[in-house]
Coordinates of C-alpha atoms (C1' of nucleotides) in Angstrom, one line a residue:
Chain I
M206 CA 9.1 -5.5 -43.2
T207 CA 5.8 -3.8 -42.7
N208 CA 6.1 -4.8 -39.1
L209 CA 8.9 -2.3 -38.6
K210 CA 6.7 0.5 -39.8
R211 CA 4.0 -0.4 -37.3
I212 CA 6.5 -0.3 -34.5
D213 CA 7.6 3.1 -35.6
I214 CA 4.1 4.4 -35.5
N215 CA 3.7 3.2 -32.0
H216 CA 7.0 4.7 -31.1
L217 CA 5.9 8.4 -31.7
K218 CA 6.6 10.1 -28.5
V219 CA 3.7 10.5 -26.2
S220 CA 4.1 13.5 -24.0
C221 CA 3.3 13.4 -20.3
K222 CA 0.8 16.1 -20.9
Q223 CA -1.3 13.9 -23.2
C224 CA -0.7 10.7 -21.3
N225 CA -3.8 9.5 -19.6
L226 CA -1.6 7.6 -17.0
R227 CA 0.0 10.8 -15.8
E228 CA -1.7 10.9 -12.5
L229 CA -0.4 7.4 -11.6
C230 CA 3.0 8.2 -12.8
F231 CA 5.9 10.6 -12.3
P232 CA 3.9 13.7 -13.1
H233 CA 1.4 13.2 -10.3
G234 CA 0.1 16.5 -9.2
M235 CA 2.3 18.6 -11.5
N236 CA 1.2 21.8 -13.1
D237 CA 1.5 22.6 -16.9
D238 CA 5.0 24.1 -16.5
E239 CA 6.3 21.2 -14.6
L240 CA 4.8 18.8 -17.2
T241 CA 6.7 20.6 -19.9
N242 CA 9.9 20.1 -18.0
M243 CA 9.3 16.5 -17.4
D244 CA 8.6 15.9 -21.2
A245 CA 12.0 17.4 -22.0
V246 CA 13.9 14.7 -20.0
V247 CA 11.8 11.7 -20.4
D248 CA 13.0 9.3 -23.1
Q249 CA 10.9 6.7 -24.8
P250 CA 13.1 3.9 -26.0
Q251 CA 12.0 1.2 -28.5
P252 CA 9.3 -1.1 -27.3
L253 CA 10.2 -4.3 -25.6
H254 CA 9.1 -7.6 -27.1
K255 CA 7.9 -10.4 -25.0
G256 CA 10.9 -11.9 -23.2
D257 CA 13.1 -8.9 -23.6
F258 CA 15.0 -7.7 -20.6
L259 CA 14.6 -4.1 -19.6
Y260 CA 17.5 -4.5 -17.4
R261 CA 19.4 -7.3 -15.6
D262 CA 20.8 -8.0 -12.1
G263 CA 24.2 -6.4 -12.1
D264 CA 23.6 -3.7 -14.8
E265 CA 24.5 -0.2 -13.9
N266 CA 21.3 1.7 -12.8
V267 CA 21.1 4.5 -15.1
A268 CA 17.4 5.4 -15.1
I269 CA 14.0 4.7 -13.6
Y270 CA 11.3 3.5 -15.8
A271 CA 7.5 3.8 -16.1
V272 CA 5.5 1.2 -17.9
R273 CA 3.4 2.8 -20.6
S274 CA 1.8 -0.3 -22.1
G275 CA 2.1 -4.0 -21.6
C276 CA 3.4 -5.6 -18.4
V277 CA 7.0 -6.0 -17.0
K278 CA 7.9 -8.5 -14.3
T279 CA 10.8 -8.0 -11.9
M280 CA 12.5 -10.9 -10.2
T281 CA 15.4 -11.6 -7.9
E282 CA 17.8 -14.4 -8.5
S283 CA 19.2 -16.5 -5.7
P284 CA 22.9 -17.7 -5.7
N285 CA 21.6 -21.0 -7.0
G286 CA 19.8 -19.7 -9.9
E287 CA 16.3 -19.9 -8.4
E288 CA 14.2 -16.9 -9.0
Q289 CA 11.5 -15.1 -7.0
I290 CA 9.2 -12.7 -8.9
V291 CA 8.9 -9.6 -6.7
G292 CA 6.5 -7.6 -8.9
F293 CA 4.3 -7.3 -11.9
H294 CA 4.3 -3.7 -13.2
L295 CA 1.3 -2.4 -15.1
P296 CA 1.1 0.7 -17.2
G297 CA 1.7 3.8 -15.0
E298 CA 3.7 1.9 -12.5
L299 CA 7.4 2.4 -12.0
L300 CA 10.4 0.3 -11.7
G301 CA 14.2 0.5 -11.3
L302 CA 14.4 1.6 -7.7
D303 CA 16.2 -1.6 -6.8
G304 CA 19.4 -0.2 -8.1
F305 CA 19.5 2.9 -6.0
G306 CA 21.6 1.2 -3.2
E307 CA 24.9 0.7 -4.9
G308 CA 24.0 2.1 -8.3
V309 CA 23.6 -1.4 -9.7
H310 CA 20.4 -3.3 -10.4
T311 CA 19.7 -6.1 -8.0
C312 CA 17.0 -7.7 -9.9
N313 CA 15.9 -8.6 -13.5
A314 CA 13.1 -6.8 -15.3
L315 CA 11.6 -8.7 -18.3
A316 CA 8.7 -7.9 -20.5
L317 CA 5.7 -10.4 -20.2
E318 CA 4.3 -9.1 -23.5
T319 CA 5.1 -6.4 -26.0
S320 CA 5.5 -3.4 -23.7
S321 CA 6.6 0.2 -24.0
V322 CA 8.3 2.2 -21.2
C323 CA 9.3 5.8 -20.5
E324 CA 12.7 6.3 -19.1
L325 CA 13.9 8.9 -16.7
P326 CA 17.7 9.1 -16.7
L327 CA 19.1 9.3 -13.2
E328 CA 21.6 12.1 -14.1
K329 CA 18.7 14.3 -15.3
L330 CA 16.6 13.2 -12.4
E331 CA 19.1 14.6 -9.8
H332 CA 19.1 18.0 -11.6
L333 CA 15.4 18.0 -12.1
C334 CA 14.6 17.4 -8.5
H335 CA 16.1 20.8 -7.7
E336 CA 14.0 22.6 -10.3
L337 CA 10.7 20.9 -9.7
P338 CA 9.8 20.8 -6.0
G339 CA 6.9 18.4 -6.9
L340 CA 9.2 15.8 -8.3
Q341 CA 11.3 15.4 -5.2
K342 CA 8.2 14.7 -3.2
Q343 CA 6.8 12.5 -5.8
M344 CA 10.0 10.4 -5.9
R345 CA 9.6 9.9 -2.2
R346 CA 6.0 8.9 -2.7
I347 CA 7.0 6.4 -5.2
M348 CA 9.6 4.8 -3.0
G349 CA 7.2 4.7 -0.1
K350 CA 4.7 2.9 -2.2
E351 CA 7.4 0.4 -3.3
V352 CA 8.3 -0.3 0.2
A353 CA 4.7 -0.6 1.3
S354 CA 3.8 -3.0 -1.6
D355 CA 6.9 -5.1 -0.7
H356 CA 5.6 -5.3 2.8
Q357 CA 2.2 -6.5 1.7
L358 CA 3.9 -9.3 -0.3
L359 CA 5.9 -10.2 2.6
L360 CA 2.7 -10.6 4.7
L361 CA 1.2 -12.6 1.9
L362 CA 4.1 -15.0 1.7
G363 CA 4.7 -15.2 5.4
K364 CA 1.2 -15.6 6.8
M365 CA -1.3 -16.5 4.2
T366 CA -2.6 -19.9 2.9
A367 CA -2.5 -20.6 -0.8
E368 CA -6.2 -19.8 -1.2
E369 CA -5.8 -16.5 0.5
R370 CA -2.8 -15.6 -1.5
L371 CA -4.5 -16.2 -4.8
A372 CA -7.6 -14.3 -3.8
S373 CA -5.3 -11.4 -2.6
F374 CA -3.5 -11.5 -5.9
L375 CA -6.8 -11.3 -7.9
L376 CA -8.0 -8.4 -5.7
S377 CA -4.8 -6.5 -6.1
L378 CA -5.0 -6.8 -9.9
S379 CA -8.7 -5.8 -9.8
S380 CA -8.0 -2.6 -7.9
R381 CA -5.2 -1.7 -10.1
M382 CA -7.4 -2.2 -13.1
H383 CA -9.9 0.1 -11.5
E384 CA -7.3 2.8 -10.9
R385 CA -6.6 2.8 -14.6
H386 CA -10.3 3.1 -15.4
W387 CA -10.5 -0.4 -16.8
K388 CA -13.0 -2.9 -15.8
E389 CA -12.3 -4.0 -12.4
N390 CA -14.1 -7.4 -12.6
E391 CA -12.9 -8.5 -16.0
F392 CA -9.4 -8.5 -17.2
N393 CA -6.7 -10.5 -18.8
L394 CA -3.7 -12.0 -17.0
S395 CA -0.5 -11.1 -18.8
M396 CA 1.6 -13.8 -17.0
P397 CA 1.5 -17.5 -17.3
R398 CA 0.3 -19.7 -14.4
Q399 CA 4.0 -20.5 -13.7
D400 CA 4.7 -16.9 -13.0
I401 CA 1.7 -16.5 -10.8
A402 CA 2.8 -19.5 -8.8
N403 CA 6.3 -18.3 -8.5
Y404 CA 5.2 -14.8 -7.3
L405 CA 2.8 -16.3 -4.8
G406 CA 5.3 -18.8 -3.5
M407 CA 3.4 -22.0 -4.6
A408 CA 3.3 -24.7 -7.2
V409 CA 1.7 -24.2 -10.6
E410 CA -0.6 -27.1 -9.9
T411 CA -1.9 -25.4 -6.9
V412 CA -2.7 -22.2 -8.9
S413 CA -4.5 -24.3 -11.4
R414 CA -6.5 -26.2 -8.8
L415 CA -7.5 -23.0 -6.9
F416 CA -8.7 -21.3 -10.2
A417 CA -10.8 -24.4 -10.6
T418 CA -12.1 -24.3 -7.0
F419 CA -12.9 -20.5 -7.2
Q420 CA -14.7 -21.2 -10.5
S421 CA -16.8 -24.1 -9.1
E422 CA -17.8 -21.9 -6.2
N423 CA -19.0 -19.2 -8.7
I424 CA -16.5 -16.7 -7.4
I425 CA -14.7 -16.1 -10.6
Q426 CA -14.9 -17.3 -14.2
V427 CA -11.6 -18.4 -15.8
D428 CA -11.2 -18.8 -19.5
R429 CA -7.5 -19.3 -20.1
R430 CA -6.0 -16.0 -19.2
H431 CA -9.2 -14.1 -19.1
I432 CA -10.7 -13.6 -15.7
T433 CA -14.1 -12.5 -14.7
I434 CA -14.7 -11.8 -11.0
L435 CA -18.3 -12.8 -10.3
D436 CA -18.4 -12.4 -6.6
M437 CA -16.1 -9.7 -5.3
P438 CA -17.4 -9.9 -1.7
A439 CA -16.6 -13.6 -1.5
L440 CA -13.1 -12.9 -2.7
K441 CA -12.7 -10.3 -0.1
A442 CA -14.1 -12.6 2.6
I443 CA -11.4 -15.2 1.7
V444 CA -8.7 -12.7 2.3
G445 CA -10.3 -11.2 5.3
D446 CA -10.9 -14.4 7.1
C447 CA -7.3 -15.4 7.3
K448 CA -7.9 -15.7 11.0
K449 CA -10.9 -14.0 12.6
D450 CA -9.8 -15.0 16.1
K451 CA -8.0 -12.5 18.4
Chain Z
M36 CA 13.8 8.0 41.1
T37 CA 17.4 7.3 40.6
N38 CA 16.4 5.6 37.3
L39 CA 15.5 8.9 35.8
K40 CA 19.0 10.2 36.4
R41 CA 20.5 7.3 34.6
I42 CA 18.4 7.9 31.6
D43 CA 19.3 11.5 31.4
I44 CA 22.9 10.6 31.4
N45 CA 22.4 8.3 28.5
H46 CA 20.5 11.0 26.9
L47 CA 23.4 13.4 26.4
K48 CA 23.4 14.1 22.7
V49 CA 26.0 12.2 20.7
S50 CA 27.0 14.1 17.7
C51 CA 27.3 12.4 14.2
K52 CA 31.0 13.4 14.2
Q53 CA 31.7 11.4 17.3
C54 CA 29.4 8.5 16.4
N55 CA 31.3 5.3 15.5
L56 CA 28.2 4.2 13.4
R57 CA 28.3 7.2 11.1
E58 CA 29.7 5.3 8.1
L59 CA 26.7 3.0 8.3
C60 CA 24.2 5.8 8.9
F61 CA 23.0 9.0 7.3
P62 CA 26.4 10.7 7.3
H63 CA 28.0 8.0 5.1
G64 CA 30.8 9.7 3.1
M65 CA 30.2 13.2 4.4
N66 CA 33.0 15.7 5.2
D67 CA 33.4 17.7 8.3
D68 CA 31.2 20.6 7.2
E69 CA 28.4 18.4 6.2
L70 CA 28.6 16.5 9.5
T71 CA 28.2 19.7 11.4
N72 CA 25.1 20.5 9.4
M73 CA 23.7 17.0 10.0
D74 CA 24.3 17.5 13.8
A75 CA 22.2 20.6 13.7
V76 CA 19.1 18.8 12.5
V77 CA 19.2 15.5 14.1
D78 CA 17.2 15.0 17.3
Q79 CA 17.8 12.4 19.9
P80 CA 14.6 11.7 21.7
Q81 CA 14.2 9.8 25.0
P82 CA 15.3 6.2 24.8
L83 CA 12.7 3.6 24.2
H84 CA 12.0 0.9 26.7
K85 CA 11.5 -2.7 25.7
G86 CA 8.0 -2.9 24.1
D87 CA 7.7 0.9 23.4
F88 CA 6.5 1.9 19.9
L89 CA 8.6 4.2 17.9
Y90 CA 5.7 4.7 15.6
R91 CA 2.5 2.8 14.7
D92 CA 0.6 2.0 11.6
G93 CA -1.4 5.0 10.7
D94 CA 0.7 7.6 12.5
E95 CA 1.8 10.6 10.5
N96 CA 5.2 10.1 9.0
V97 CA 7.2 13.0 10.5
A98 CA 10.7 11.7 10.5
I99 CA 13.1 9.0 9.6
Y100 CA 15.0 7.2 12.3
A101 CA 18.4 5.7 12.9
V102 CA 18.9 3.1 15.6
R103 CA 21.8 4.1 17.9
S104 CA 21.6 1.3 20.3
G105 CA 19.4 -1.6 21.0
C106 CA 17.1 -3.2 18.4
V107 CA 13.8 -2.2 16.8
K108 CA 11.5 -4.5 14.9
T109 CA 9.1 -3.3 12.2
M110 CA 6.0 -5.2 11.4
T111 CA 3.0 -5.0 9.1
E112 CA -0.4 -5.8 10.3
S113 CA -3.1 -7.6 8.3
P114 CA -6.7 -6.6 8.3
N115 CA -7.3 -9.6 10.7
G116 CA -4.7 -8.5 13.2
E117 CA -2.1 -11.0 12.1
E118 CA 1.3 -9.4 12.0
Q119 CA 4.3 -10.1 9.8
I120 CA 7.7 -8.8 11.0
V121 CA 9.5 -7.2 8.1
G122 CA 12.7 -6.2 9.7
F123 CA 15.0 -6.1 12.7
H124 CA 17.0 -2.9 12.8
L125 CA 20.4 -2.9 14.5
P126 CA 22.4 0.2 15.5
G127 CA 23.2 2.3 12.4
E128 CA 20.3 1.0 10.4
L129 CA 17.4 3.2 9.3
L130 CA 13.7 2.9 9.5
G131 CA 10.6 4.9 8.7
L132 CA 10.7 4.9 4.9
D133 CA 7.5 2.9 4.9
G134 CA 5.5 6.2 5.4
F135 CA 6.9 8.0 2.3
G136 CA 4.1 6.9 0.2
E137 CA 1.1 8.7 1.6
G138 CA 2.9 10.5 4.5
V139 CA 1.5 7.9 6.9
H140 CA 3.3 5.0 8.4
T141 CA 2.2 1.6 7.1
C142 CA 3.8 -0.5 9.8
N143 CA 4.6 -0.6 13.4
A144 CA 8.1 -0.1 14.9
L145 CA 8.7 -1.4 18.3
A146 CA 11.8 -1.7 20.5
L147 CA 12.8 -5.2 21.4
E148 CA 15.0 -4.0 24.2
T149 CA 15.9 -0.6 25.6
S150 CA 17.0 1.3 22.5
S151 CA 17.9 4.8 21.5
V152 CA 17.4 6.3 18.1
C153 CA 18.3 9.5 16.2
E154 CA 15.5 11.3 14.5
L155 CA 15.8 13.2 11.2
P156 CA 12.6 15.3 10.8
L157 CA 11.2 15.2 7.3
E158 CA 10.6 18.9 7.0
K159 CA 14.3 19.6 7.7
L160 CA 15.3 16.7 5.5
E161 CA 13.8 18.3 2.5
H162 CA 15.6 21.5 3.0
L163 CA 18.9 19.9 4.0
C164 CA 18.9 17.8 0.8
H165 CA 19.3 21.0 -1.2
E166 CA 22.2 22.1 0.9
L167 CA 24.0 18.8 1.2
P168 CA 24.5 17.2 -2.2
G169 CA 25.8 14.1 -0.4
L170 CA 22.6 13.6 1.6
Q171 CA 20.3 13.5 -1.4
K172 CA 22.5 10.7 -2.8
Q173 CA 22.7 9.0 0.5
M174 CA 18.9 9.1 0.9
R175 CA 18.7 7.2 -2.4
R176 CA 21.2 4.7 -1.3
I177 CA 19.3 4.1 1.8
M178 CA 16.0 3.5 -0.1
G179 CA 17.7 1.2 -2.5
K180 CA 19.1 -0.8 0.3
E181 CA 15.7 -1.1 1.9
V182 CA 14.1 -2.3 -1.4
A183 CA 17.1 -4.7 -2.0
S184 CA 16.7 -6.2 1.5
D185 CA 13.0 -6.6 1.2
H186 CA 13.6 -8.5 -2.1
Q187 CA 16.0 -10.8 -0.2
L188 CA 13.4 -11.5 2.4
L189 CA 10.8 -12.2 -0.4
L190 CA 13.2 -14.7 -1.9
L191 CA 13.6 -16.3 1.5
L192 CA 9.9 -16.5 2.2
G193 CA 9.1 -17.6 -1.3
K194 CA 11.6 -20.2 -2.2
M195 CA 13.6 -21.4 0.8
T196 CA 13.0 -24.3 3.2
A197 CA 12.8 -23.7 7.0
E198 CA 16.4 -24.9 7.4
E199 CA 17.7 -22.6 4.6
R200 CA 15.7 -19.7 6.1
L201 CA 17.2 -20.0 9.5
A202 CA 20.7 -20.4 8.2
S203 CA 20.2 -17.4 6.1
F204 CA 18.9 -15.5 9.1
L205 CA 22.0 -16.3 11.1
L206 CA 24.4 -15.4 8.3
S207 CA 22.7 -12.1 7.8
L208 CA 23.0 -11.2 11.5
S209 CA 26.6 -12.4 11.5
S210 CA 27.5 -10.2 8.6
R211 CA 25.8 -7.3 10.1
M212 CA 27.7 -7.9 13.4
H213 CA 30.8 -7.9 11.3
E214 CA 30.0 -4.5 9.7
R215 CA 29.7 -3.1 13.1
H216 CA 33.1 -4.5 14.1
W217 CA 31.6 -6.8 16.6
K218 CA 32.2 -10.5 16.7
E219 CA 30.8 -12.1 13.7
N220 CA 30.6 -15.6 15.2
E221 CA 29.3 -14.9 18.6
F222 CA 26.4 -12.7 19.4
N223 CA 23.1 -12.3 21.3
L224 CA 19.7 -12.5 19.8
S225 CA 17.6 -9.5 20.8
M226 CA 14.4 -11.1 19.8
P227 CA 12.5 -14.1 21.2
R228 CA 12.1 -17.3 19.3
Q229 CA 8.5 -16.2 18.4
D230 CA 9.7 -13.2 16.6
I231 CA 12.3 -15.2 14.7
A232 CA 9.6 -17.6 13.6
N233 CA 7.3 -14.8 12.6
Y234 CA 10.0 -13.1 10.6
L235 CA 11.0 -16.3 8.8
G236 CA 7.4 -17.3 8.2
M237 CA 7.4 -20.5 10.3
A238 CA 6.2 -21.9 13.6
V239 CA 8.2 -21.3 16.9
E240 CA 8.5 -25.1 17.3
T241 CA 10.3 -25.3 14.0
V242 CA 12.9 -22.6 15.0
S243 CA 13.5 -24.4 18.2
R244 CA 13.9 -27.8 16.6
L245 CA 16.2 -26.3 13.9
F246 CA 18.4 -24.7 16.5
A247 CA 18.7 -28.1 18.2
T248 CA 19.6 -29.7 14.9
F249 CA 22.2 -27.2 13.9
Q250 CA 23.7 -27.6 17.4
S251 CA 23.8 -31.4 17.2
E252 CA 25.6 -31.0 13.9
N253 CA 28.2 -28.8 15.6
I254 CA 27.3 -25.9 13.3
I255 CA 26.3 -23.5 16.0
Q256 CA 26.1 -23.5 19.8
V257 CA 23.0 -22.2 21.4
D258 CA 22.7 -21.0 24.9
R259 CA 19.4 -19.3 25.4
R260 CA 19.7 -16.1 23.3
H261 CA 23.5 -16.4 22.9
I262 CA 24.6 -17.9 19.6
T263 CA 28.0 -19.0 18.7
I264 CA 28.6 -20.0 15.1
L265 CA 31.1 -22.9 15.0
D266 CA 31.1 -23.8 11.4
M267 CA 30.5 -20.8 9.1
P268 CA 31.2 -22.8 5.9
A269 CA 28.5 -25.4 6.8
L270 CA 26.0 -22.6 7.4
K271 CA 26.7 -21.1 4.0
A272 CA 26.5 -24.5 2.4
I273 CA 23.0 -24.9 3.7
V274 CA 21.9 -21.6 2.1
G275 CA 23.9 -22.2 -1.0
D276 CA 22.6 -25.6 -1.8
C277 CA 18.9 -24.6 -2.0
K278 CA 19.0 -26.4 -5.3
K279 CA 22.3 -27.0 -6.9
D280 CA 20.6 -28.3 -10.1
K281 CA 20.1 -26.2 -13.1
Chain Y
dC171 C1' 9.1 -20.8 47.0
dG172 C1' 5.8 -20.5 43.3
dC173 C1' 3.9 -18.5 39.3
dC174 C1' 4.4 -17.1 34.4
dG175 C1' 6.1 -16.6 30.1
dA176 C1' 9.5 -18.5 27.0
dT177 C1' 11.4 -22.6 25.1
dT178 C1' 11.8 -27.3 24.1
dT179 C1' 10.3 -31.9 22.8
dG180 C1' 7.2 -35.5 21.1
dA181 C1' 3.2 -37.3 18.5
dC182 C1' 0.0 -36.7 15.0
dT183 C1' -1.9 -34.3 10.9
dC184 C1' -2.5 -31.9 6.7
dA185 C1' -1.8 -28.2 3.2
dG186 C1' 0.4 -28.1 -0.5
dA187 C1' 4.5 -30.1 -3.0
dT188 C1' 5.9 -33.5 -6.1
dC189 C1' 5.3 -36.9 -9.6
dA190 C1' 2.9 -38.5 -13.5
dA191 C1' 0.0 -38.1 -17.4
dG192 C1' -3.0 -36.2 -20.7
dG193 C1' -5.1 -32.2 -23.1
dT194 C1' -4.9 -27.6 -25.5
dT195 C1' -3.1 -23.7 -27.6
dT196 C1' 0.4 -21.3 -30.3
dG197 C1' 3.9 -20.9 -33.4
dT198 C1' 6.8 -22.6 -37.2
dG199 C1' 8.3 -24.5 -41.4
dG200 C1' 7.1 -27.0 -45.4
Chain R
dC114 C1' -3.3 -25.2 -44.9
dC115 C1' -1.5 -28.8 -42.3
dA116 C1' 1.9 -31.3 -39.4
dC117 C1' 4.7 -31.1 -35.6
dA118 C1' 6.9 -29.3 -31.7
dA119 C1' 7.0 -26.6 -27.8
dA120 C1' 4.7 -24.2 -24.3
dC121 C1' 1.2 -24.0 -21.3
dC122 C1' -2.5 -25.7 -18.5
dT123 C1' -5.2 -29.2 -16.0
dT124 C1' -6.2 -33.3 -13.2
dG125 C1' -5.3 -37.3 -10.4
dA126 C1' -2.4 -40.0 -7.0
dT127 C1' 0.9 -39.9 -3.6
dC128 C1' 4.3 -38.0 -0.3
dT129 C1' 6.3 -35.0 3.1
dG130 C1' 8.0 -30.7 5.4
dA131 C1' 6.4 -28.2 8.6
dG132 C1' 2.3 -26.9 11.3
dT133 C1' -0.7 -28.0 15.2
dC134 C1' -1.7 -29.8 19.6
dA135 C1' -0.2 -31.2 24.0
dA136 C1' 2.9 -31.5 27.7
dA137 C1' 7.2 -31.0 30.1
dT138 C1' 11.1 -28.0 31.4
dC139 C1' 13.6 -23.9 32.2
dG140 C1' 14.6 -19.1 33.8
dG141 C1' 13.4 -15.1 36.0
dC142 C1' 11.5 -12.5 39.5
dG143 C1' 8.3 -10.7 43.0

DNA sequence: CGCCGATTTGACTCAGATCAAGGTTTGTGG
DNA sequence: CCACAAACCTTGATCTGAGTCAAATCGGCG
């Protein structure tokens, strides 16, 4: 198949040095020497297709991953089979920390679209942390960020109305687009409405209705998965006005 | 004041070696040598009184902490001053990881009752991780646990009904009591109803009503802050039956 | 004793879930 | 290239779990 060839081309290894996501990723703040070291241990497995699992709940935690392209969602599963999406990971963002506790992953990671990842094997990580002082610190940063972002989501689920949640979600995406030097007020959603609803703890219908409302108020424009933010201040006001009392 | 004297007595340093919480705490799995090393770097600051902050959102992250006695709650603050409690930390549990991202704490930590903590300064931690191979691994375990427990809470807030949340909360406390070799079906809540409600994302009145319901069904007995679990299986059934379909 | 904060209880309301139905886009096989 | 099926998305109507408001009760404590 000609398709195979195309995949192989995509699969040529991209070194950390060349990667334009490096400042968001493992190598943040590293010098040239350190980058060379990183390159030596980072694997780039075959790209994931839409719906492929990167890892599953219960799998041994053998590596941490950085998304290079595409988008990967992580979700926890309740005993009854219900799932809660806990994160959407964009290029440059890391995942796999959930398995650090007992050496076993505690959630599922699944590609929302064709996605490629870099893989940093844990056994090499341990060793590398001794060599590269910067990496040890960066690992801490990464975990801190993970914890902080989980806390943000807890705040969202615990205290915000549906309207505030969706606005907050859009703003988070927007600022992450900006970090990546993409347009901050125009982007495509990689996830279906169902996933947005699940992530934000509400029903699909509510997501759909709120998109319609925001659009009618000229705050955003929605065309299927394509979002244009027309009135950023209005969006921020929605989140900021959760409760102006106190 | 005679009070001062009493505090000083409490404040005699307890070494990790003697501490009966050590297997839940930093020193998990360490040998005698390693324990001696830990003792050398762990500080034990003055006990906190009820309502004292251990650290605040925005403070520089200088250490991680282990609760030795009492109970400490951590909460994030929204831009509007609303707060969401993200954890209640019992003796042997750690906190302070939230500051790892940018070196600044992203939440508040406050004592719910008179509490003492052990303090592991970050600057010493870095160095110590090189000396003690066990500690590096343990730090990862700790972070993994933090992430996993945040994910559990996300699942709770995103997908469970009020009834399931409260049952789940009681079960979590119970199993943590058990880990500490305390009674697993009889314990005191260190937090007011208001804090339980906040943590579980609901109104105080709902907490109050659900306690009453559970009591009338002979699942638990409630006397002010004192809880007795009468029917553990029933409590588990409430959580497990979120949705038995699928 | 009397005040104050914490908790409980009751009555009412509403944000958002659920149920139902129709429309649109994408992919697949013939 | 078309027909058909399967996702995916939207919109309307209805229902309800839990929030809000209000008021009583309890428990400490100066």
